[in-house]
Amino acid sequence: NFAINQLEELRETISILANGSETLNEDIKRLSTESVEYENNLQHLVENVSNMKLAVEEEHVFDEANTRNLEVLNQSLMSSQEKIDDMQYISYDGTFVWKITNIQDKLGMYKYFKLLTGR
């Protein structure tokens, strides 16, 4: 009777351990699958970050090129404006035309000079 009870307890213990082992094996499979999924997600994130970094660098180069182009365009516009301004003072009848710039400043200086010298 004692031996039978011992065998019965041993069988129950083995059954419990077998069920526990099966549960652990299922957990290992699940964790392994999750690990692969996390690895794949991480790899995709790394690729996305790399692509975004490249896109930002390309955008930076594009912005620098646009800035340079705008500077060149602005210089060209200023040069064209100067040429247009100069063309307004070209004489076609042989007379000389002088372009006087900042006339208000020069008149102010002249008046100040007259005031100082008393002339």
Tab-separated table of C-alpha atoms in Angstrom:
chain	number	residue	atom	x	y	z
A	1	ASN	CA	0.000	0.000	0.000
A	2	PHE	CA	2.812	2.383	0.884
A	3	ALA	CA	4.619	1.687	-2.380
A	4	ILE	CA	1.457	2.307	-4.365
A	5	ASN	CA	0.933	5.662	-2.616
A	6	GLN	CA	4.539	6.594	-3.298
A	7	LEU	CA	4.179	5.629	-6.965
A	8	GLU	CA	0.956	7.618	-7.214
A	9	GLU	CA	2.631	10.714	-5.707
A	10	LEU	CA	5.619	10.245	-8.004
A	11	ARG	CA	3.307	9.975	-11.022
A	12	GLU	CA	1.508	13.197	-9.992
A	13	THR	CA	4.841	14.980	-9.504
A	14	ILE	CA	6.042	13.805	-12.920
A	15	SER	CA	2.747	14.933	-14.470
A	16	ILE	CA	3.055	18.370	-12.820
A	17	LEU	CA	6.662	18.694	-13.988
A	18	ALA	CA	5.731	17.575	-17.512
A	19	ASN	CA	2.923	20.168	-17.669
A	20	GLY	CA	5.292	22.828	-16.322
A	21	SER	CA	7.908	21.848	-18.884
A	22	GLU	CA	5.327	22.056	-21.663
A	23	THR	CA	4.256	25.508	-20.455
A	24	LEU	CA	7.889	26.622	-20.353
A	25	ASN	CA	8.462	25.322	-23.895
A	26	GLU	CA	5.415	27.244	-25.131
A	27	ASP	CA	6.692	30.382	-23.378
A	28	ILE	CA	10.104	29.901	-25.004
A	29	LYS	CA	8.480	29.625	-28.451
A	30	ARG	CA	6.318	32.704	-27.821
A	31	LEU	CA	9.254	34.738	-26.514
A	32	SER	CA	11.396	33.626	-29.436
A	33	THR	CA	8.709	34.742	-31.898
A	34	GLU	CA	8.321	38.076	-30.095
A	35	SER	CA	12.094	38.514	-30.098
A	36	VAL	CA	12.217	38.014	-33.881
A	37	GLU	CA	9.369	40.510	-34.308
A	38	TYR	CA	11.156	43.074	-32.125
A	39	GLU	CA	14.375	42.509	-34.053
A	40	ASN	CA	12.571	43.070	-37.370
A	41	ASN	CA	10.866	46.195	-36.013
A	42	LEU	CA	14.184	47.512	-34.752
A	43	GLN	CA	15.824	46.895	-38.121
A	44	HIS	CA	12.986	48.741	-39.886
A	45	LEU	CA	13.339	51.637	-37.444
A	46	VAL	CA	17.092	51.796	-38.048
A	47	GLU	CA	16.483	51.823	-41.814
A	48	ASN	CA	13.841	54.554	-41.434
A	49	VAL	CA	16.158	56.679	-39.305
A	50	SER	CA	18.940	56.202	-41.843
A	51	ASN	CA	16.615	57.192	-44.696
A	52	MET	CA	15.379	60.219	-42.755
A	53	LYS	CA	18.953	61.281	-42.002
A	54	LEU	CA	19.810	61.026	-45.696
A	55	ALA	CA	16.680	63.002	-46.634
A	56	VAL	CA	17.566	65.735	-44.125
A	57	GLU	CA	21.115	65.932	-45.500
A	58	GLU	CA	19.775	66.164	-49.065
A	59	GLU	CA	17.313	68.858	-47.977
A	60	HIS	CA	20.165	70.782	-46.348
A	61	VAL	CA	22.215	70.630	-49.567
A	62	PHE	CA	19.147	71.701	-51.553
A	63	ASP	CA	18.534	74.637	-49.193
A	64	GLU	CA	22.166	75.744	-49.448
A	65	ALA	CA	21.982	75.597	-53.252
A	66	ASN	CA	18.748	77.605	-53.215
A	67	THR	CA	20.334	80.192	-50.939
A	68	ARG	CA	23.310	80.531	-53.274
A	69	ASN	CA	21.005	80.774	-56.290
A	70	LEU	CA	18.953	83.475	-54.573
A	71	GLU	CA	22.126	85.421	-53.762
A	72	VAL	CA	23.258	85.221	-57.397
A	73	LEU	CA	19.793	86.221	-58.583
A	74	ASN	CA	19.723	89.139	-56.155
A	75	GLN	CA	23.135	90.323	-57.363
A	76	SER	CA	21.959	90.019	-60.953
A	77	LEU	CA	18.821	92.022	-60.180
A	78	MET	CA	20.851	94.721	-58.438
A	79	SER	CA	23.237	94.891	-61.390
A	80	SER	CA	20.317	95.129	-63.810
A	81	GLN	CA	18.745	97.880	-61.692
A	82	GLU	CA	22.030	99.817	-61.712
A	83	LYS	CA	22.242	99.466	-65.498
A	84	ILE	CA	18.659	100.689	-65.867
A	85	ASP	CA	19.363	103.612	-63.542
A	86	ASP	CA	22.519	104.495	-65.487
A	87	MET	CA	20.679	104.293	-68.815
A	88	GLN	CA	18.290	107.024	-67.660
A	89	TYR	CA	21.192	109.479	-67.621
A	90	ILE	CA	22.611	108.677	-71.052
A	91	SER	CA	22.450	111.612	-73.428
A	92	TYR	CA	21.651	111.012	-77.057
A	93	ASP	CA	22.077	114.595	-78.250
A	94	GLY	CA	25.727	115.087	-77.296
A	95	THR	CA	25.120	116.865	-74.001
A	96	PHE	CA	26.533	115.569	-70.767
A	97	VAL	CA	24.208	114.529	-68.002
A	98	TRP	CA	25.622	114.081	-64.526
A	99	LYS	CA	23.934	111.863	-62.081
A	100	ILE	CA	23.972	113.376	-58.613
A	101	THR	CA	23.160	110.923	-55.884
A	102	ASN	CA	22.111	111.675	-52.313
A	103	ILE	CA	21.209	115.254	-53.210
A	104	GLN	CA	19.448	115.860	-49.876
A	105	ASP	CA	22.583	114.929	-47.940
A	106	LYS	CA	24.764	117.116	-50.144
A	107	LEU	CA	22.394	120.095	-49.862
A	108	GLY	CA	22.302	119.662	-46.107
A	109	MET	CA	26.093	119.607	-45.941
A	110	TYR	CA	26.250	122.700	-48.196
A	111	LYS	CA	23.818	124.605	-45.951
A	112	TYR	CA	25.788	123.553	-42.875
A	113	PHE	CA	29.044	124.675	-44.520
A	114	LYS	CA	27.467	128.046	-45.405
A	115	LEU	CA	26.290	128.438	-41.820
A	116	LEU	CA	29.740	127.676	-40.405
A	117	THR	CA	31.667	129.892	-42.805
A	118	GLY	CA	29.139	132.685	-42.910
A	119	ARG	CA	29.142	132.802	-46.712
